[in-house]
Amino acid sequence: KTLEPVQAIRGWRGCKKAHQDFQYPGFALEVKTTRAVTPDKVHISNIQQLDEEGVDEMFLSLVWVHQNKTSGASLPEVVAGVRSALPGPAEAMFNDGLIEVGYLDSHQPKYESELFQIREVSMFSVEDEFPRITHNLIPGGVKGVKYQISIDACRPFLMTREEFQPAISRLKERLQND
């Protein structure tokens, strides 16, 4: 089960500089992408990115990509693929989000030479002892915290697609009841 396209795009908040890339009632998902040859850490840009206060369920997705010039999909191809899967209202919201992050179709030539292949997608449940810094751990006067977490330290929180699916089902149910 997946979300309806309009529901999925409506939750895309990363384009609005929100703390997590996707936010829904009681649910948050932060997505990190890396081109590292052997990813061993994740960069966290602010304290609230992995702070689940006010959220029932929080997840971190790590997308490991291979970048080259000979095989894969370019950013304009990925954008076109997403657009083609969206009905009119969702496509309009997606286009607005792209503009907010600075992606313009007129810039396509800049993005066409680099191709990307997804090597692996890992999903982690951000809960309990997940390695992170939360706002209640920061002493007064400390500002602008950025940090890195070890992917190995996240492994106990790794989820399979089957383990993640109930969270999407619960989210879908919440959205239908709102």
PDB file of C-alpha atoms in Angstrom:
ATOM      1  CA  LYS A   1       0.000   0.000   0.000  1.00  0.00           C
ATOM      2  CA  THR A   2       1.183   3.474  -0.806  1.00  0.00           C
ATOM      3  CA  LEU A   3      -0.176   6.965  -0.375  1.00  0.00           C
ATOM      4  CA  GLU A   4      -2.251   8.620  -3.024  1.00  0.00           C
ATOM      5  CA  PRO A   5      -0.093  10.970  -5.146  1.00  0.00           C
ATOM      6  CA  VAL A   6      -1.771  14.131  -3.821  1.00  0.00           C
ATOM      7  CA  GLN A   7      -1.295  12.927  -0.224  1.00  0.00           C
ATOM      8  CA  ALA A   8       2.347  12.070  -0.867  1.00  0.00           C
ATOM      9  CA  ILE A   9       3.175  15.432  -2.471  1.00  0.00           C
ATOM     10  CA  ARG A  10       1.189  17.369   0.131  1.00  0.00           C
ATOM     11  CA  GLY A  11       3.504  15.925   2.793  1.00  0.00           C
ATOM     12  CA  TRP A  12       6.688  16.916   0.932  1.00  0.00           C
ATOM     13  CA  ARG A  13       7.920  19.689   3.198  1.00  0.00           C
ATOM     14  CA  GLY A  14      11.652  19.614   2.442  1.00  0.00           C
ATOM     15  CA  CYS A  15      10.995  22.060  -0.374  1.00  0.00           C
ATOM     16  CA  LYS A  16       9.642  24.457   2.279  1.00  0.00           C
ATOM     17  CA  LYS A  17      12.807  24.091   4.399  1.00  0.00           C
ATOM     18  CA  ALA A  18      10.908  22.113   7.030  1.00  0.00           C
ATOM     19  CA  HIS A  19      12.810  20.081   9.611  1.00  0.00           C
ATOM     20  CA  GLN A  20      11.995  16.781   7.863  1.00  0.00           C
ATOM     21  CA  ASP A  21      11.549  16.139   4.157  1.00  0.00           C
ATOM     22  CA  PHE A  22       8.087  14.621   4.570  1.00  0.00           C
ATOM     23  CA  GLN A  23       5.681  15.597   7.340  1.00  0.00           C
ATOM     24  CA  TYR A  24       2.193  14.338   8.004  1.00  0.00           C
ATOM     25  CA  PRO A  25       0.015  14.275  11.138  1.00  0.00           C
ATOM     26  CA  GLY A  26       1.947  12.108  13.608  1.00  0.00           C
ATOM     27  CA  PHE A  27       4.492  10.975  10.984  1.00  0.00           C
ATOM     28  CA  ALA A  28       7.817  12.334   9.723  1.00  0.00           C
ATOM     29  CA  LEU A  29      10.380  11.052   7.246  1.00  0.00           C
ATOM     30  CA  GLU A  30      13.852  12.498   6.720  1.00  0.00           C
ATOM     31  CA  VAL A  31      15.606  11.416   3.522  1.00  0.00           C
ATOM     32  CA  LYS A  32      19.366  11.526   3.078  1.00  0.00           C
ATOM     33  CA  THR A  33      21.105  10.731  -0.188  1.00  0.00           C
ATOM     34  CA  THR A  34      24.760   9.863  -0.503  1.00  0.00           C
ATOM     35  CA  ARG A  35      27.153   9.266  -3.376  1.00  0.00           C
ATOM     36  CA  ALA A  36      29.893   7.989  -1.063  1.00  0.00           C
ATOM     37  CA  VAL A  37      31.687   4.895  -2.334  1.00  0.00           C
ATOM     38  CA  THR A  38      31.138   3.227   1.031  1.00  0.00           C
ATOM     39  CA  PRO A  39      28.706   5.272   3.102  1.00  0.00           C
ATOM     40  CA  ASP A  40      29.576   5.217   6.775  1.00  0.00           C
ATOM     41  CA  LYS A  41      27.905   8.347   8.133  1.00  0.00           C
ATOM     42  CA  VAL A  42      24.876  10.552   7.701  1.00  0.00           C
ATOM     43  CA  HIS A  43      25.048  14.331   7.968  1.00  0.00           C
ATOM     44  CA  ILE A  44      22.334  15.916  10.118  1.00  0.00           C
ATOM     45  CA  SER A  45      21.925  19.618   9.482  1.00  0.00           C
ATOM     46  CA  ASN A  46      19.943  20.640  12.558  1.00  0.00           C
ATOM     47  CA  ILE A  47      18.811  19.341  15.924  1.00  0.00           C
ATOM     48  CA  GLN A  48      15.168  19.044  14.928  1.00  0.00           C
ATOM     49  CA  GLN A  49      15.752  16.819  11.890  1.00  0.00           C
ATOM     50  CA  LEU A  50      15.682  13.668  14.023  1.00  0.00           C
ATOM     51  CA  ASP A  51      13.790  14.969  17.057  1.00  0.00           C
ATOM     52  CA  GLU A  52      10.455  13.174  17.221  1.00  0.00           C
ATOM     53  CA  GLU A  53       8.803  15.547  19.677  1.00  0.00           C
ATOM     54  CA  GLY A  54       5.198  15.957  18.591  1.00  0.00           C
ATOM     55  CA  VAL A  55       5.496  13.047  16.140  1.00  0.00           C
ATOM     56  CA  ASP A  56       4.240   9.527  16.809  1.00  0.00           C
ATOM     57  CA  GLU A  57       6.417   7.873  14.174  1.00  0.00           C
ATOM     58  CA  MET A  58       9.684   9.117  12.679  1.00  0.00           C
ATOM     59  CA  PHE A  59      11.875   7.493  10.070  1.00  0.00           C
ATOM     60  CA  LEU A  60      15.204   8.118   8.388  1.00  0.00           C
ATOM     61  CA  SER A  61      15.733   6.897   4.848  1.00  0.00           C
ATOM     62  CA  LEU A  62      19.227   6.625   3.417  1.00  0.00           C
ATOM     63  CA  VAL A  63      19.387   6.478  -0.376  1.00  0.00           C
ATOM     64  CA  TRP A  64      22.759   5.352  -1.677  1.00  0.00           C
ATOM     65  CA  VAL A  65      23.309   6.324  -5.310  1.00  0.00           C
ATOM     66  CA  HIS A  66      26.017   5.691  -7.854  1.00  0.00           C
ATOM     67  CA  GLN A  67      26.795   8.716 -10.019  1.00  0.00           C
ATOM     68  CA  ASN A  68      28.391   8.423 -13.449  1.00  0.00           C
ATOM     69  CA  LYS A  69      28.123   9.674 -17.013  1.00  0.00           C
ATOM     70  CA  THR A  70      27.234   6.432 -18.801  1.00  0.00           C
ATOM     71  CA  SER A  71      24.262   4.702 -17.156  1.00  0.00           C
ATOM     72  CA  GLY A  72      21.351   5.566 -14.942  1.00  0.00           C
ATOM     73  CA  ALA A  73      18.878   8.440 -14.984  1.00  0.00           C
ATOM     74  CA  SER A  74      19.552  12.155 -15.046  1.00  0.00           C
ATOM     75  CA  LEU A  75      17.787  14.519 -12.672  1.00  0.00           C
ATOM     76  CA  PRO A  76      15.539  15.833 -15.499  1.00  0.00           C
ATOM     77  CA  GLU A  77      14.585  12.226 -16.329  1.00  0.00           C
ATOM     78  CA  VAL A  78      13.715  11.522 -12.694  1.00  0.00           C
ATOM     79  CA  VAL A  79      11.659  14.723 -12.501  1.00  0.00           C
ATOM     80  CA  ALA A  80       9.829  13.809 -15.735  1.00  0.00           C
ATOM     81  CA  GLY A  81       9.106  10.325 -14.364  1.00  0.00           C
ATOM     82  CA  VAL A  82       7.636  11.716 -11.161  1.00  0.00           C
ATOM     83  CA  ARG A  83       5.562  14.254 -13.081  1.00  0.00           C
ATOM     84  CA  SER A  84       4.145  11.575 -15.372  1.00  0.00           C
ATOM     85  CA  ALA A  85       2.964   9.566 -12.344  1.00  0.00           C
ATOM     86  CA  LEU A  86       1.121  12.503 -10.771  1.00  0.00           C
ATOM     87  CA  PRO A  87      -2.413  13.677 -11.500  1.00  0.00           C
ATOM     88  CA  GLY A  88      -2.883  17.385 -12.285  1.00  0.00           C
ATOM     89  CA  PRO A  89      -3.219  18.830  -8.744  1.00  0.00           C
ATOM     90  CA  ALA A  90      -0.299  16.777  -7.403  1.00  0.00           C
ATOM     91  CA  GLU A  91       1.852  17.677 -10.401  1.00  0.00           C
ATOM     92  CA  ALA A  92       1.163  21.380  -9.796  1.00  0.00           C
ATOM     93  CA  MET A  93       2.198  21.016  -6.113  1.00  0.00           C
ATOM     94  CA  PHE A  94       5.315  19.105  -7.179  1.00  0.00           C
ATOM     95  CA  ASN A  95       6.250  21.814  -9.696  1.00  0.00           C
ATOM     96  CA  ASP A  96       5.804  24.499  -7.032  1.00  0.00           C
ATOM     97  CA  GLY A  97       8.099  22.538  -4.714  1.00  0.00           C
ATOM     98  CA  LEU A  98      10.734  22.174  -7.433  1.00  0.00           C
ATOM     99  CA  ILE A  99      10.736  25.933  -7.957  1.00  0.00           C
ATOM    100  CA  GLU A 100      11.127  26.475  -4.204  1.00  0.00           C
ATOM    101  CA  VAL A 101      14.266  24.310  -4.145  1.00  0.00           C
ATOM    102  CA  GLY A 102      15.657  26.115  -7.185  1.00  0.00           C
ATOM    103  CA  TYR A 103      15.016  23.495  -9.869  1.00  0.00           C
ATOM    104  CA  LEU A 104      13.844  25.090 -13.087  1.00  0.00           C
ATOM    105  CA  ASP A 105      13.178  23.223 -16.324  1.00  0.00           C
ATOM    106  CA  SER A 106      15.254  25.849 -18.128  1.00  0.00           C
ATOM    107  CA  HIS A 107      18.297  24.503 -16.221  1.00  0.00           C
ATOM    108  CA  GLN A 108      17.890  20.968 -17.591  1.00  0.00           C
ATOM    109  CA  PRO A 109      21.100  21.095 -19.681  1.00  0.00           C
ATOM    110  CA  LYS A 110      23.096  21.614 -16.456  1.00  0.00           C
ATOM    111  CA  TYR A 111      21.720  18.369 -15.025  1.00  0.00           C
ATOM    112  CA  GLU A 112      21.660  16.061 -18.054  1.00  0.00           C
ATOM    113  CA  SER A 113      25.285  14.896 -18.076  1.00  0.00           C
ATOM    114  CA  GLU A 114      25.281  13.298 -14.616  1.00  0.00           C
ATOM    115  CA  LEU A 115      23.407  10.021 -14.314  1.00  0.00           C
ATOM    116  CA  PHE A 116      22.385   8.286 -11.110  1.00  0.00           C
ATOM    117  CA  GLN A 117      21.545   4.709 -10.204  1.00  0.00           C
ATOM    118  CA  ILE A 118      20.008   3.774  -6.878  1.00  0.00           C
ATOM    119  CA  ARG A 119      22.259   1.194  -5.247  1.00  0.00           C
ATOM    120  CA  GLU A 120      20.365   0.745  -1.998  1.00  0.00           C
ATOM    121  CA  VAL A 121      17.602   2.304   0.068  1.00  0.00           C
ATOM    122  CA  SER A 122      17.723   1.763   3.822  1.00  0.00           C
ATOM    123  CA  MET A 123      14.939   2.692   6.204  1.00  0.00           C
ATOM    124  CA  PHE A 124      15.498   3.268   9.915  1.00  0.00           C
ATOM    125  CA  SER A 125      13.011   3.777  12.726  1.00  0.00           C
ATOM    126  CA  VAL A 126      14.017   6.857  14.718  1.00  0.00           C
ATOM    127  CA  GLU A 127      13.044   5.983  18.269  1.00  0.00           C
ATOM    128  CA  ASP A 128      14.347   5.396  21.763  1.00  0.00           C
ATOM    129  CA  GLU A 129      18.131   4.987  21.663  1.00  0.00           C
ATOM    130  CA  PHE A 130      18.558   5.883  17.979  1.00  0.00           C
ATOM    131  CA  PRO A 131      21.855   7.807  17.719  1.00  0.00           C
ATOM    132  CA  ARG A 132      20.920  11.487  17.545  1.00  0.00           C
ATOM    133  CA  ILE A 133      20.891  14.765  19.358  1.00  0.00           C
ATOM    134  CA  THR A 134      17.522  16.175  20.389  1.00  0.00           C
ATOM    135  CA  HIS A 135      16.660  19.668  21.586  1.00  0.00           C
ATOM    136  CA  ASN A 136      16.285  18.557  25.217  1.00  0.00           C
ATOM    137  CA  LEU A 137      19.973  17.484  25.225  1.00  0.00           C
ATOM    138  CA  ILE A 138      21.296  20.889  24.146  1.00  0.00           C
ATOM    139  CA  PRO A 139      22.430  23.273  26.881  1.00  0.00           C
ATOM    140  CA  GLY A 140      21.214  26.862  26.758  1.00  0.00           C
ATOM    141  CA  GLY A 141      23.249  29.137  24.541  1.00  0.00           C
ATOM    142  CA  VAL A 142      24.282  26.427  22.062  1.00  0.00           C
ATOM    143  CA  LYS A 143      23.140  27.352  18.559  1.00  0.00           C
ATOM    144  CA  GLY A 144      23.393  25.925  15.068  1.00  0.00           C
ATOM    145  CA  VAL A 145      24.212  22.288  15.856  1.00  0.00           C
ATOM    146  CA  LYS A 146      25.190  20.107  12.892  1.00  0.00           C
ATOM    147  CA  TYR A 147      26.455  16.590  13.407  1.00  0.00           C
ATOM    148  CA  GLN A 148      27.075  13.209  11.815  1.00  0.00           C
ATOM    149  CA  ILE A 149      25.814   9.816  12.848  1.00  0.00           C
ATOM    150  CA  SER A 150      27.431   6.469  12.119  1.00  0.00           C
ATOM    151  CA  ILE A 151      25.397   4.246   9.831  1.00  0.00           C
ATOM    152  CA  ASP A 152      26.693   1.250  11.773  1.00  0.00           C
ATOM    153  CA  ALA A 153      25.207   2.726  14.973  1.00  0.00           C
ATOM    154  CA  CYS A 154      21.837   2.966  13.167  1.00  0.00           C
ATOM    155  CA  ARG A 155      21.775  -0.711  12.118  1.00  0.00           C
ATOM    156  CA  PRO A 156      19.751  -1.910  15.153  1.00  0.00           C
ATOM    157  CA  PHE A 157      16.947   0.367  13.883  1.00  0.00           C
ATOM    158  CA  LEU A 158      17.076  -0.867  10.277  1.00  0.00           C
ATOM    159  CA  MET A 159      13.700  -1.892   8.884  1.00  0.00           C
ATOM    160  CA  THR A 160      12.739  -4.085   5.974  1.00  0.00           C
ATOM    161  CA  ARG A 161      10.141  -2.873   3.501  1.00  0.00           C
ATOM    162  CA  GLU A 162       7.691  -5.304   5.107  1.00  0.00           C
ATOM    163  CA  GLU A 163       8.388  -3.838   8.564  1.00  0.00           C
ATOM    164  CA  PHE A 164       7.908  -0.288   7.254  1.00  0.00           C
ATOM    165  CA  GLN A 165       4.652  -1.034   5.434  1.00  0.00           C
ATOM    166  CA  PRO A 166       2.412  -0.988   8.563  1.00  0.00           C
ATOM    167  CA  ALA A 167       3.583   2.578   9.291  1.00  0.00           C
ATOM    168  CA  ILE A 168       2.469   3.640   5.801  1.00  0.00           C
ATOM    169  CA  SER A 169      -0.851   1.856   6.319  1.00  0.00           C
ATOM    170  CA  ARG A 170      -1.369   3.685   9.637  1.00  0.00           C
ATOM    171  CA  LEU A 171      -0.485   6.990   7.968  1.00  0.00           C
ATOM    172  CA  LYS A 172      -2.866   6.335   5.103  1.00  0.00           C
ATOM    173  CA  GLU A 173      -5.647   5.587   7.590  1.00  0.00           C
ATOM    174  CA  ARG A 174      -4.917   8.812   9.549  1.00  0.00           C
ATOM    175  CA  LEU A 175      -4.994  10.856   6.351  1.00  0.00           C
ATOM    176  CA  GLN A 176      -8.303   9.320   5.280  1.00  0.00           C
ATOM    177  CA  ASN A 177      -9.805  10.175   8.686  1.00  0.00           C
ATOM    178  CA  ASP A 178      -8.653  13.807   8.568  1.00  0.00           C
TER     179      ASP A 178
END
